[in-house]
XYZ file of N, CA and C in Angstrom:
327
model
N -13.017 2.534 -10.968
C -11.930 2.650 -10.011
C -10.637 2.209 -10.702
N -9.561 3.123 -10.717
C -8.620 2.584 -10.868
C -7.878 1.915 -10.335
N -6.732 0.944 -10.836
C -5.945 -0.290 -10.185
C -5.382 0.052 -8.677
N -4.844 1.206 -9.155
C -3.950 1.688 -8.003
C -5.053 2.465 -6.887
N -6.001 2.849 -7.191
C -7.012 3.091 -6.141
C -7.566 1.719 -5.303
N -7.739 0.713 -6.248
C -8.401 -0.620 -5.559
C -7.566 -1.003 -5.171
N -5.976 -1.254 -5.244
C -4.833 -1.694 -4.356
C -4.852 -0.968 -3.131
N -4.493 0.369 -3.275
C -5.129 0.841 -1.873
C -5.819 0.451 -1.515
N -7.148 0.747 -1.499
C -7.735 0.156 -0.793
C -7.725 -0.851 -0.167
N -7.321 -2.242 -0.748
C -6.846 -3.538 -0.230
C -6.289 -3.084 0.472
N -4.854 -2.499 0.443
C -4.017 -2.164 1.622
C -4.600 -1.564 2.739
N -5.248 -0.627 2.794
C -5.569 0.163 4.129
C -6.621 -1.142 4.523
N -7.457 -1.857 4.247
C -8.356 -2.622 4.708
C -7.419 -3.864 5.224
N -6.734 -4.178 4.284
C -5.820 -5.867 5.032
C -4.482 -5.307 5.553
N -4.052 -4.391 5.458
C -2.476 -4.350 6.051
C -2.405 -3.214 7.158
N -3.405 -2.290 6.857
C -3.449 -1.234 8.170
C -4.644 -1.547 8.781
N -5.661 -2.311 8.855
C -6.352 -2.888 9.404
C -7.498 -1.678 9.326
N -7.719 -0.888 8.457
C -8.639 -0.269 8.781
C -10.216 -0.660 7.772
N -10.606 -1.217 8.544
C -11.612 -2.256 8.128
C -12.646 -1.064 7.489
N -12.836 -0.166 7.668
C -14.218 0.740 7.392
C -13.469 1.953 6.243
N -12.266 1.558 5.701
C -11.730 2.379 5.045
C -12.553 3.302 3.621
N -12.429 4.145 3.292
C -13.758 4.834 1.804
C -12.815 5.689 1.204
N -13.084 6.019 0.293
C -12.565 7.689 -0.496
C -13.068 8.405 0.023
N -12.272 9.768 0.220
C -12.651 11.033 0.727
C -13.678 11.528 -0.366
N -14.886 11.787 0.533
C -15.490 12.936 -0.519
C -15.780 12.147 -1.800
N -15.437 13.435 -2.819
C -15.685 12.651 -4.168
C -14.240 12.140 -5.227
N -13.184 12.578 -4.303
C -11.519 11.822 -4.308
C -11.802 10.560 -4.615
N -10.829 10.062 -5.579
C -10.511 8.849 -5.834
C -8.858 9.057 -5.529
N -8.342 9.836 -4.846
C -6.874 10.084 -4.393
C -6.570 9.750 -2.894
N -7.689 9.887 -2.569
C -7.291 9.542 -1.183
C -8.241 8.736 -0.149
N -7.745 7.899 1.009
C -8.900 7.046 1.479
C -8.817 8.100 2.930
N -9.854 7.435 3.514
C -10.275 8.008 5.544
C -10.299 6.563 5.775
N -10.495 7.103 7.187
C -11.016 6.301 8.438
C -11.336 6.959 9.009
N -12.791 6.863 9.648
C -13.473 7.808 10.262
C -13.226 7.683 12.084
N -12.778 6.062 11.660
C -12.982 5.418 13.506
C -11.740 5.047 13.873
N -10.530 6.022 13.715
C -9.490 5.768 13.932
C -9.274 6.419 15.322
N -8.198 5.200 15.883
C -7.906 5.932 17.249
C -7.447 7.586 17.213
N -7.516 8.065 17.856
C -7.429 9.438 17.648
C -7.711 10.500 16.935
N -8.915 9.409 15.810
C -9.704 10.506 14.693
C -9.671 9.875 14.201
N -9.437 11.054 12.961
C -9.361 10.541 11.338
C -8.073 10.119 11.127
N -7.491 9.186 10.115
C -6.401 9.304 9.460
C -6.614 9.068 7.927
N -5.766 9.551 7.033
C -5.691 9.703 5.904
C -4.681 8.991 5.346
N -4.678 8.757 3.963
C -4.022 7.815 3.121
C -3.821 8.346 1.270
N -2.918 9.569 1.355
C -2.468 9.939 0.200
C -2.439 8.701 -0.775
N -2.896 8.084 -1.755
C -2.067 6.959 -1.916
C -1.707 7.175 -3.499
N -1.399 8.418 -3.705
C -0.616 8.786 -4.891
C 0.805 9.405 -4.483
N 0.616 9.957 -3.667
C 2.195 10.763 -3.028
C 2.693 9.571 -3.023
N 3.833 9.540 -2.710
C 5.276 8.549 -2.261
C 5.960 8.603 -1.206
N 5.837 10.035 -0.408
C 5.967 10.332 0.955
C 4.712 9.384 1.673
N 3.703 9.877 1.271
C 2.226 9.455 2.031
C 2.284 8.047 2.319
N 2.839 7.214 0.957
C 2.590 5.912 0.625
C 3.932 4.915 1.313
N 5.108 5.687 1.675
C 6.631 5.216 2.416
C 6.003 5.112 3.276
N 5.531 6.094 4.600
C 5.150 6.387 5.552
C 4.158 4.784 6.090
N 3.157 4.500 5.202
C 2.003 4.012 5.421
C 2.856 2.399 5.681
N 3.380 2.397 4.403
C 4.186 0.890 4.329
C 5.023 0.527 5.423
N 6.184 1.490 5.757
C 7.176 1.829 6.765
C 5.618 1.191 8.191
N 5.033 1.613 8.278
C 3.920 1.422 9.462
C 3.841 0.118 9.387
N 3.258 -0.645 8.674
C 3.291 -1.923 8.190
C 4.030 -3.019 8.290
N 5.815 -2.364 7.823
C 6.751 -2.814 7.533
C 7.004 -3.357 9.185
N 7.236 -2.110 10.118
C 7.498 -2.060 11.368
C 6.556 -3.074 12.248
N 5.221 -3.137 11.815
C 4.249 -3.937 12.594
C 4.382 -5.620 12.621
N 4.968 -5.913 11.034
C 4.664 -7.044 10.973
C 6.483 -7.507 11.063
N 6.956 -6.743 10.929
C 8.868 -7.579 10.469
C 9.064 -7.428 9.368
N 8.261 -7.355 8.315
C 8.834 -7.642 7.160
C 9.785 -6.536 6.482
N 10.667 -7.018 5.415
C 11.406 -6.132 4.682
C 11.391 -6.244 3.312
N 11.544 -4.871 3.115
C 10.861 -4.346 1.782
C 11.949 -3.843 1.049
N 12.276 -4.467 -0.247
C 13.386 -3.528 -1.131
C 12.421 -3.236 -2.229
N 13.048 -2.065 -2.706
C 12.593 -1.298 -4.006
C 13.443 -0.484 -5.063
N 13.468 -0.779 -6.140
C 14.205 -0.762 -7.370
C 13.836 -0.154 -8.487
N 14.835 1.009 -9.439
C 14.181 0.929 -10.549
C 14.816 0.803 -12.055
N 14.288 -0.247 -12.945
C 14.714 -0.526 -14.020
C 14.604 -0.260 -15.441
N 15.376 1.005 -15.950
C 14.744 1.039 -16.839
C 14.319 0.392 -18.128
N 15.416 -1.282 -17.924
C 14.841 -2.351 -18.887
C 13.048 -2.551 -18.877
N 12.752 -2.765 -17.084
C 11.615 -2.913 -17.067
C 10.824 -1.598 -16.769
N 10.948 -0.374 -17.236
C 10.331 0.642 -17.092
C 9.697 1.045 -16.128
N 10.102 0.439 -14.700
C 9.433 0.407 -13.873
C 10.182 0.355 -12.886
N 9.382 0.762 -11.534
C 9.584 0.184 -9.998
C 10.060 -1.251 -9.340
N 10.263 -2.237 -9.334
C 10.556 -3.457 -8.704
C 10.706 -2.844 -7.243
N 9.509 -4.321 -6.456
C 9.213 -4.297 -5.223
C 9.525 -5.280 -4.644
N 10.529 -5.809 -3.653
C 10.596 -7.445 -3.357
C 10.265 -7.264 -1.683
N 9.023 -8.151 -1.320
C 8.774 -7.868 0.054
C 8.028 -9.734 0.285
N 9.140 -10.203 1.152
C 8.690 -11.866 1.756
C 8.255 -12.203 0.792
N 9.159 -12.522 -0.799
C 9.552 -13.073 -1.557
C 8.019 -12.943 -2.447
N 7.677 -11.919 -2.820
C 6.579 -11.460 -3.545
C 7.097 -10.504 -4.243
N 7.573 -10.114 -5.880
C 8.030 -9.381 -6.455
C 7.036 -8.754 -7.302
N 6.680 -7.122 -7.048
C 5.631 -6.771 -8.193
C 6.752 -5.792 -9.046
N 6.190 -5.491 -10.214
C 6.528 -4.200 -10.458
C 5.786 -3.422 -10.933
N 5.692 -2.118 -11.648
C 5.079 -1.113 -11.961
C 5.671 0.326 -12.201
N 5.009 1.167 -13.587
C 5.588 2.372 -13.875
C 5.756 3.577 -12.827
N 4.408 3.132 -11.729
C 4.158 3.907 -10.405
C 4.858 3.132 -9.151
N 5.721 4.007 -8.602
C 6.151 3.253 -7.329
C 5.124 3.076 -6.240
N 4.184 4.470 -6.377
C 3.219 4.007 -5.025
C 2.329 2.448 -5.162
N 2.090 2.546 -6.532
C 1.506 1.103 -6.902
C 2.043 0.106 -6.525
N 3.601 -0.170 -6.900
C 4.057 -0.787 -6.822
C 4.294 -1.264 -4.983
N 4.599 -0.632 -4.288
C 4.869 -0.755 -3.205
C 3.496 -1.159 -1.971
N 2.547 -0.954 -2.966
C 1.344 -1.015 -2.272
C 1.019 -2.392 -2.300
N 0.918 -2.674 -4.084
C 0.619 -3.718 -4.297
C 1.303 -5.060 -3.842
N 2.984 -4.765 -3.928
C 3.708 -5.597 -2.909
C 3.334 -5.982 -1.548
N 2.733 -5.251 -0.831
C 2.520 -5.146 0.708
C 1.125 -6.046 0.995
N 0.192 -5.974 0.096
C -0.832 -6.888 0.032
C -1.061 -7.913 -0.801
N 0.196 -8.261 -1.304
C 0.343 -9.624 -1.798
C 0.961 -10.606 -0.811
N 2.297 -9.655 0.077
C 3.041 -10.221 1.153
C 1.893 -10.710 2.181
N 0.896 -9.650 2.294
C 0.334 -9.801 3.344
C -0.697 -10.886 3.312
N -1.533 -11.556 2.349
C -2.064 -12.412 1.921
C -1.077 -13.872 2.131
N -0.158 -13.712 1.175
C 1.089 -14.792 1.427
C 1.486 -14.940 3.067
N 1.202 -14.300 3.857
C 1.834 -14.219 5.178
C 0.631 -15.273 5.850
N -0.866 -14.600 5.294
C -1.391 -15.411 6.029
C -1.747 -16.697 5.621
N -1.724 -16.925 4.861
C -1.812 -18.806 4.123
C -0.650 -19.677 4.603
N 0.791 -18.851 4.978
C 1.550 -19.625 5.893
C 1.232 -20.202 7.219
């Protein structure tokens, strides 16, 4: 599994609460939920549309605010969300991985 697949995952399991979350099929691109209110829902978590969307959900649920940056000193994305800064060459990574670090940090407060 790659990084950015197992960050997802974290995310859809601790920040969208979807506790029974899997890869589609034989995808390592995308997760389900089979027992979602109103069905299925899905979780691009390579797009950047897919992956705004998901966070933005998140963002809205809990309060928090999310900036995102990119540097090409640090060749990368910069994510600052309730004072948890990741970065990464991938923004979806990056933004993911921010969101379940915040969200961990949120709850030890």
């Amino acid at each position: 599994m790659t990084p950015l697949a197992q960050t997802a995952l974290d995310f859809a399991r601790e920040c969208l609460k979807w506790r029974k979350a899997e890869f589609s099929g034989t995808s390592h691109t995308e997760l389900m939920w089979f027992n979602a209110p109103g069905g299925i829902r899905f979780l691009r978590f390579g797009d950047l549309s897919a992956v705004m969307s998901a966070v933005r959900e998140w963002c809205d649920r809990t309060g928090c605010r999310i900036e995102m940056h990119y540097s090409p000193d640090q060749n990368g994305f910069g994510v600052l969300c309730e004072g948890v800064d990741t970065w990464d060459a991938d923004p979806c990574h990056a933004l993911l991985e921010a969101c379940v670090e915040a969200s961990r940090k949120l709850k030890i407060a």
